[in-house]
């Protein structure tokens, strides 16, 4: 059944976390979200790499990654299809923003229901609009999945006005396309694949990383016109995987073309 548990990094497991936790107080932590299929978390090696990169960037102390993996594997085994979410915080303590010298970290591992509408998105594609909310630049955190996601909260609020759209495309403050509200973008044009560069803003998704391991996907800094000129356009993350975009604002894309391109892009992933 869905639920969560908290692993103290002393490896004592509890189901309690207090409001004094720095993850709650300041967003002092990071997370990843993986699909569980047939008792295993997909692309776990890339999710672990993401967590390790975040820990290094935020100057977290040493973490017993092997024990965390064992605990996640144990709980994933019980589920044929679900979502595994791992949140790691710096725990309690410190003076204001200043972190404690020897923090007691928490790992909150949740097992959640899988969003079943993604299967329809994969088959039928989605319509997206351009969000009015723009992402700021912070190179120290760009690409990382840290707990401070207030920009995404505002983006989701803004997206409510686009009643005919399933999602929104998000630009940065220089009007360069970065991502969708909860996924990365991949475009296809004349046999080549492209994705927005995420050195100043945005989140580098695990599914995009998996695709880049077996496909050449060029990272570019481009405005909306570049992406509306694509032959096919997709959004992706670890749960929805690769979803065709059939309309971006007023520009329409052929679903049949996108499904052929999708098969080509994913064939190497499952080879």
PDB file of C-alpha atoms in Angstrom, residues 45-249:
ATOM      1  CA  UNK A  45      21.524   4.242 -11.021  1.00  0.00           C
ATOM      2  CA  UNK A  46      20.680   7.628 -12.564  1.00  0.00           C
ATOM      3  CA  UNK A  47      18.390   8.552  -9.674  1.00  0.00           C
ATOM      4  CA  UNK A  48      21.214   7.733  -7.273  1.00  0.00           C
ATOM      5  CA  UNK A  49      23.625   9.854  -9.310  1.00  0.00           C
ATOM      6  CA  UNK A  50      21.117  12.732  -9.145  1.00  0.00           C
ATOM      7  CA  UNK A  51      20.888  12.445  -5.355  1.00  0.00           C
ATOM      8  CA  UNK A  52      24.657  12.327  -5.027  1.00  0.00           C
ATOM      9  CA  UNK A  53      25.092  15.402  -7.235  1.00  0.00           C
ATOM     10  CA  UNK A  54      22.589  17.334  -5.131  1.00  0.00           C
ATOM     11  CA  UNK A  55      24.275  16.265  -1.893  1.00  0.00           C
ATOM     12  CA  UNK A  56      27.631  17.483  -3.189  1.00  0.00           C
ATOM     13  CA  UNK A  57      26.274  20.809  -4.450  1.00  0.00           C
ATOM     14  CA  UNK A  58      24.514  21.524  -1.129  1.00  0.00           C
ATOM     15  CA  UNK A  59      27.564  20.449   0.932  1.00  0.00           C
ATOM     16  CA  UNK A  60      25.779  17.631   2.728  1.00  0.00           C
ATOM     17  CA  UNK A  61      27.939  15.327   4.870  1.00  0.00           C
ATOM     18  CA  UNK A  62      28.700  11.745   3.903  1.00  0.00           C
ATOM     19  CA  UNK A  63      25.625   9.624   3.207  1.00  0.00           C
ATOM     20  CA  UNK A  64      25.380   5.835   3.345  1.00  0.00           C
ATOM     21  CA  UNK A  65      24.027   5.446  -0.195  1.00  0.00           C
ATOM     22  CA  UNK A  66      24.263   1.676  -0.109  1.00  0.00           C
ATOM     23  CA  UNK A  67      21.953   1.447   2.899  1.00  0.00           C
ATOM     24  CA  UNK A  68      19.515   3.890   1.336  1.00  0.00           C
ATOM     25  CA  UNK A  69      19.467   1.782  -1.826  1.00  0.00           C
ATOM     26  CA  UNK A  70      18.830  -1.406   0.144  1.00  0.00           C
ATOM     27  CA  UNK A  71      15.901   0.176   1.971  1.00  0.00           C
ATOM     28  CA  UNK A  72      14.398   1.513  -1.256  1.00  0.00           C
ATOM     29  CA  UNK A  73      14.809  -1.841  -2.979  1.00  0.00           C
ATOM     30  CA  UNK A  74      13.091  -3.623  -0.092  1.00  0.00           C
ATOM     31  CA  UNK A  75      10.012  -1.404  -0.257  1.00  0.00           C
ATOM     32  CA  UNK A  76       9.882  -1.357  -4.064  1.00  0.00           C
ATOM     33  CA  UNK A  77       9.708  -5.154  -4.134  1.00  0.00           C
ATOM     34  CA  UNK A  78       6.174  -5.033  -2.764  1.00  0.00           C
ATOM     35  CA  UNK A  79       4.769  -3.127  -5.764  1.00  0.00           C
ATOM     36  CA  UNK A  80       4.116  -3.994  -9.390  1.00  0.00           C
ATOM     37  CA  UNK A  81       3.414  -0.396 -10.433  1.00  0.00           C
ATOM     38  CA  UNK A  82       3.925   2.602  -8.154  1.00  0.00           C
ATOM     39  CA  UNK A  83       6.010   5.701  -7.553  1.00  0.00           C
ATOM     40  CA  UNK A  84       9.088   5.857  -5.338  1.00  0.00           C
ATOM     41  CA  UNK A  85       9.922   9.316  -3.994  1.00  0.00           C
ATOM     42  CA  UNK A  86      13.112   9.885  -2.001  1.00  0.00           C
ATOM     43  CA  UNK A  87      13.544  13.178  -0.122  1.00  0.00           C
ATOM     44  CA  UNK A  88      16.746  13.864   1.799  1.00  0.00           C
ATOM     45  CA  UNK A  89      16.894  16.784   4.251  1.00  0.00           C
ATOM     46  CA  UNK A  90      19.572  18.185   6.531  1.00  0.00           C
ATOM     47  CA  UNK A  91      17.417  17.398   9.551  1.00  0.00           C
ATOM     48  CA  UNK A  92      17.054  19.741  12.512  1.00  0.00           C
ATOM     49  CA  UNK A  93      19.415  22.287  13.992  1.00  0.00           C
ATOM     50  CA  UNK A  94      21.589  25.214  13.078  1.00  0.00           C
ATOM     51  CA  UNK A  95      21.108  28.915  13.715  1.00  0.00           C
ATOM     52  CA  UNK A  96      18.684  30.350  11.196  1.00  0.00           C
ATOM     53  CA  UNK A  97      19.920  29.658   7.713  1.00  0.00           C
ATOM     54  CA  UNK A  98      23.299  28.520   9.051  1.00  0.00           C
ATOM     55  CA  UNK A  99      23.408  24.715   8.947  1.00  0.00           C
ATOM     56  CA  UNK A 100      24.632  22.714  11.942  1.00  0.00           C
ATOM     57  CA  UNK A 101      28.238  21.527  11.787  1.00  0.00           C
ATOM     58  CA  UNK A 102      27.155  17.910  12.318  1.00  0.00           C
ATOM     59  CA  UNK A 103      23.617  17.550  10.968  1.00  0.00           C
ATOM     60  CA  UNK A 104      21.471  14.470  11.513  1.00  0.00           C
ATOM     61  CA  UNK A 105      20.085  13.846   8.042  1.00  0.00           C
ATOM     62  CA  UNK A 106      16.675  12.424   7.225  1.00  0.00           C
ATOM     63  CA  UNK A 107      15.672  10.363   4.222  1.00  0.00           C
ATOM     64  CA  UNK A 108      11.922  10.318   3.656  1.00  0.00           C
ATOM     65  CA  UNK A 109      10.973   7.519   1.266  1.00  0.00           C
ATOM     66  CA  UNK A 110       7.396   7.470  -0.023  1.00  0.00           C
ATOM     67  CA  UNK A 111       5.532   4.871  -2.051  1.00  0.00           C
ATOM     68  CA  UNK A 112       2.769   6.609  -4.024  1.00  0.00           C
ATOM     69  CA  UNK A 113       0.098   5.582  -6.551  1.00  0.00           C
ATOM     70  CA  UNK A 114       1.204   5.693 -10.177  1.00  0.00           C
ATOM     71  CA  UNK A 115      -0.509   8.405 -12.309  1.00  0.00           C
ATOM     72  CA  UNK A 116      -2.446   6.293 -14.797  1.00  0.00           C
ATOM     73  CA  UNK A 117      -3.323   9.142 -17.189  1.00  0.00           C
ATOM     74  CA  UNK A 118       0.241   9.129 -18.523  1.00  0.00           C
ATOM     75  CA  UNK A 119      -0.598   6.121 -20.709  1.00  0.00           C
ATOM     76  CA  UNK A 120      -3.180   8.234 -22.549  1.00  0.00           C
ATOM     77  CA  UNK A 121      -0.663  11.071 -22.881  1.00  0.00           C
ATOM     78  CA  UNK A 122       1.894   8.720 -24.457  1.00  0.00           C
ATOM     79  CA  UNK A 123      -0.611   7.406 -26.991  1.00  0.00           C
ATOM     80  CA  UNK A 124      -2.545  10.564 -27.841  1.00  0.00           C
ATOM     81  CA  UNK A 125      -0.084  13.367 -27.132  1.00  0.00           C
ATOM     82  CA  UNK A 126      -0.789  16.589 -25.241  1.00  0.00           C
ATOM     83  CA  UNK A 127      -1.427  20.257 -25.887  1.00  0.00           C
ATOM     84  CA  UNK A 128       0.767  22.827 -24.140  1.00  0.00           C
ATOM     85  CA  UNK A 129       0.786  26.602 -23.806  1.00  0.00           C
ATOM     86  CA  UNK A 130       3.568  29.022 -22.904  1.00  0.00           C
ATOM     87  CA  UNK A 131       3.550  29.935 -19.219  1.00  0.00           C
ATOM     88  CA  UNK A 132       3.515  33.555 -18.098  1.00  0.00           C
ATOM     89  CA  UNK A 133       5.817  32.637 -15.202  1.00  0.00           C
ATOM     90  CA  UNK A 134       9.514  32.772 -16.070  1.00  0.00           C
ATOM     91  CA  UNK A 135      12.376  30.985 -14.355  1.00  0.00           C
ATOM     92  CA  UNK A 136      15.141  32.978 -12.699  1.00  0.00           C
ATOM     93  CA  UNK A 137      18.839  32.184 -13.076  1.00  0.00           C
ATOM     94  CA  UNK A 138      20.833  30.449 -10.351  1.00  0.00           C
ATOM     95  CA  UNK A 139      23.765  28.510 -11.856  1.00  0.00           C
ATOM     96  CA  UNK A 140      24.687  27.004  -8.465  1.00  0.00           C
ATOM     97  CA  UNK A 141      21.389  25.109  -8.385  1.00  0.00           C
ATOM     98  CA  UNK A 142      20.521  24.815 -12.089  1.00  0.00           C
ATOM     99  CA  UNK A 143      19.772  21.262 -13.183  1.00  0.00           C
ATOM    100  CA  UNK A 144      19.386  20.025  -9.596  1.00  0.00           C
ATOM    101  CA  UNK A 145      16.174  18.770  -8.016  1.00  0.00           C
ATOM    102  CA  UNK A 146      16.305  20.682  -4.744  1.00  0.00           C
ATOM    103  CA  UNK A 147      13.346  21.050  -2.401  1.00  0.00           C
ATOM    104  CA  UNK A 148      12.706  24.726  -3.163  1.00  0.00           C
ATOM    105  CA  UNK A 149      10.187  24.445  -5.998  1.00  0.00           C
ATOM    106  CA  UNK A 150       8.168  27.633  -5.486  1.00  0.00           C
ATOM    107  CA  UNK A 151       8.675  28.648  -9.106  1.00  0.00           C
ATOM    108  CA  UNK A 152       7.003  25.409 -10.167  1.00  0.00           C
ATOM    109  CA  UNK A 153       4.136  26.053  -7.736  1.00  0.00           C
ATOM    110  CA  UNK A 154       3.558  29.447  -9.379  1.00  0.00           C
ATOM    111  CA  UNK A 155       3.808  27.855 -12.824  1.00  0.00           C
ATOM    112  CA  UNK A 156       1.115  25.308 -11.934  1.00  0.00           C
ATOM    113  CA  UNK A 157      -1.113  28.092 -10.624  1.00  0.00           C
ATOM    114  CA  UNK A 158      -0.624  30.057 -13.834  1.00  0.00           C
ATOM    115  CA  UNK A 159      -1.338  26.953 -15.931  1.00  0.00           C
ATOM    116  CA  UNK A 160      -4.921  26.773 -14.629  1.00  0.00           C
ATOM    117  CA  UNK A 161      -5.952  29.544 -17.021  1.00  0.00           C
ATOM    118  CA  UNK A 162      -5.041  27.414 -20.070  1.00  0.00           C
ATOM    119  CA  UNK A 163      -8.114  25.229 -19.864  1.00  0.00           C
ATOM    120  CA  UNK A 164      -7.522  23.558 -23.242  1.00  0.00           C
ATOM    121  CA  UNK A 165      -3.917  22.619 -22.431  1.00  0.00           C
ATOM    122  CA  UNK A 166      -2.503  19.679 -20.516  1.00  0.00           C
ATOM    123  CA  UNK A 167       0.705  21.458 -19.487  1.00  0.00           C
ATOM    124  CA  UNK A 168       2.824  24.553 -20.081  1.00  0.00           C
ATOM    125  CA  UNK A 169       6.232  25.302 -21.569  1.00  0.00           C
ATOM    126  CA  UNK A 170       8.375  27.504 -19.355  1.00  0.00           C
ATOM    127  CA  UNK A 171      10.872  30.184 -20.423  1.00  0.00           C
ATOM    128  CA  UNK A 172      13.632  31.840 -18.400  1.00  0.00           C
ATOM    129  CA  UNK A 173      13.977  35.568 -17.762  1.00  0.00           C
ATOM    130  CA  UNK A 174      15.812  35.922 -21.094  1.00  0.00           C
ATOM    131  CA  UNK A 175      12.947  34.200 -22.946  1.00  0.00           C
ATOM    132  CA  UNK A 176      14.914  31.034 -23.639  1.00  0.00           C
ATOM    133  CA  UNK A 177      12.855  27.838 -23.488  1.00  0.00           C
ATOM    134  CA  UNK A 178      13.834  25.678 -20.485  1.00  0.00           C
ATOM    135  CA  UNK A 179      11.296  22.898 -19.827  1.00  0.00           C
ATOM    136  CA  UNK A 180       7.656  22.072 -19.192  1.00  0.00           C
ATOM    137  CA  UNK A 181       6.151  22.420 -15.730  1.00  0.00           C
ATOM    138  CA  UNK A 182       7.338  18.966 -14.665  1.00  0.00           C
ATOM    139  CA  UNK A 183       9.403  17.576 -17.518  1.00  0.00           C
ATOM    140  CA  UNK A 184      12.185  18.158 -19.996  1.00  0.00           C
ATOM    141  CA  UNK A 185      11.711  19.069 -23.652  1.00  0.00           C
ATOM    142  CA  UNK A 186      13.111  17.195 -26.645  1.00  0.00           C
ATOM    143  CA  UNK A 187      12.709  18.419 -30.215  1.00  0.00           C
ATOM    144  CA  UNK A 188      13.346  16.626 -33.510  1.00  0.00           C
ATOM    145  CA  UNK A 189      14.277  18.408 -36.746  1.00  0.00           C
ATOM    146  CA  UNK A 190      15.819  17.018 -39.952  1.00  0.00           C
ATOM    147  CA  UNK A 191      17.095  13.888 -38.232  1.00  0.00           C
ATOM    148  CA  UNK A 192      18.594  15.633 -35.189  1.00  0.00           C
ATOM    149  CA  UNK A 193      17.429  15.807 -31.574  1.00  0.00           C
ATOM    150  CA  UNK A 194      17.621  18.900 -29.363  1.00  0.00           C
ATOM    151  CA  UNK A 195      16.945  19.759 -25.734  1.00  0.00           C
ATOM    152  CA  UNK A 196      17.213  23.060 -23.825  1.00  0.00           C
ATOM    153  CA  UNK A 197      20.477  23.801 -22.062  1.00  0.00           C
ATOM    154  CA  UNK A 198      20.014  23.825 -18.278  1.00  0.00           C
ATOM    155  CA  UNK A 199      23.136  25.595 -17.042  1.00  0.00           C
ATOM    156  CA  UNK A 200      21.216  28.605 -15.636  1.00  0.00           C
ATOM    157  CA  UNK A 201      17.760  27.274 -14.758  1.00  0.00           C
ATOM    158  CA  UNK A 202      15.581  24.186 -14.859  1.00  0.00           C
ATOM    159  CA  UNK A 203      15.907  20.579 -13.724  1.00  0.00           C
ATOM    160  CA  UNK A 204      17.870  17.859 -15.509  1.00  0.00           C
ATOM    161  CA  UNK A 205      15.543  14.869 -15.540  1.00  0.00           C
ATOM    162  CA  UNK A 206      16.623  11.269 -15.125  1.00  0.00           C
ATOM    163  CA  UNK A 207      14.666  10.107 -18.170  1.00  0.00           C
ATOM    164  CA  UNK A 208      16.373  12.729 -20.334  1.00  0.00           C
ATOM    165  CA  UNK A 209      19.729  11.554 -18.960  1.00  0.00           C
ATOM    166  CA  UNK A 210      18.821   7.964 -19.834  1.00  0.00           C
ATOM    167  CA  UNK A 211      17.936   8.946 -23.398  1.00  0.00           C
ATOM    168  CA  UNK A 212      21.149  10.967 -23.753  1.00  0.00           C
ATOM    169  CA  UNK A 213      23.186   7.912 -22.801  1.00  0.00           C
ATOM    170  CA  UNK A 214      22.095   6.146 -25.992  1.00  0.00           C
ATOM    171  CA  UNK A 215      21.154   9.019 -28.326  1.00  0.00           C
ATOM    172  CA  UNK A 216      22.823  12.226 -29.488  1.00  0.00           C
ATOM    173  CA  UNK A 217      20.646  15.034 -28.127  1.00  0.00           C
ATOM    174  CA  UNK A 218      22.203  18.471 -28.580  1.00  0.00           C
ATOM    175  CA  UNK A 219      21.723  21.028 -25.787  1.00  0.00           C
ATOM    176  CA  UNK A 220      20.775  24.465 -27.105  1.00  0.00           C
ATOM    177  CA  UNK A 221      19.746  27.914 -25.852  1.00  0.00           C
ATOM    178  CA  UNK A 222      16.835  28.907 -28.063  1.00  0.00           C
ATOM    179  CA  UNK A 223      13.628  30.950 -27.897  1.00  0.00           C
ATOM    180  CA  UNK A 224      10.127  29.644 -28.568  1.00  0.00           C
ATOM    181  CA  UNK A 225      10.365  30.037 -32.346  1.00  0.00           C
ATOM    182  CA  UNK A 226      13.086  27.403 -32.568  1.00  0.00           C
ATOM    183  CA  UNK A 227      10.849  24.840 -30.881  1.00  0.00           C
ATOM    184  CA  UNK A 228       7.686  25.606 -32.844  1.00  0.00           C
ATOM    185  CA  UNK A 229       9.747  24.925 -35.979  1.00  0.00           C
ATOM    186  CA  UNK A 230      10.468  21.328 -34.932  1.00  0.00           C
ATOM    187  CA  UNK A 231       9.196  18.355 -36.923  1.00  0.00           C
ATOM    188  CA  UNK A 232       8.221  16.712 -33.622  1.00  0.00           C
ATOM    189  CA  UNK A 233       8.285  17.817 -29.999  1.00  0.00           C
ATOM    190  CA  UNK A 234       8.185  15.833 -26.743  1.00  0.00           C
ATOM    191  CA  UNK A 235       8.171  16.253 -22.998  1.00  0.00           C
ATOM    192  CA  UNK A 236       9.559  13.589 -20.667  1.00  0.00           C
ATOM    193  CA  UNK A 237      10.227  12.599 -17.096  1.00  0.00           C
ATOM    194  CA  UNK A 238      10.688   9.344 -15.204  1.00  0.00           C
ATOM    195  CA  UNK A 239       6.963   8.757 -14.756  1.00  0.00           C
ATOM    196  CA  UNK A 240       5.424   9.960 -18.009  1.00  0.00           C
ATOM    197  CA  UNK A 241       8.455   8.806 -20.033  1.00  0.00           C
ATOM    198  CA  UNK A 242       8.304  10.247 -23.588  1.00  0.00           C
ATOM    199  CA  UNK A 243       5.082  12.120 -24.396  1.00  0.00           C
ATOM    200  CA  UNK A 244       4.423  13.713 -27.819  1.00  0.00           C
ATOM    201  CA  UNK A 245       3.371  17.354 -27.859  1.00  0.00           C
ATOM    202  CA  UNK A 246       0.706  17.780 -30.535  1.00  0.00           C
ATOM    203  CA  UNK A 247       0.189  21.508 -30.040  1.00  0.00           C
ATOM    204  CA  UNK A 248       2.340  24.327 -28.630  1.00  0.00           C
ATOM    205  CA  UNK A 249       0.286  27.519 -28.410  1.00  0.00           C
TER     206      UNK A 249
END
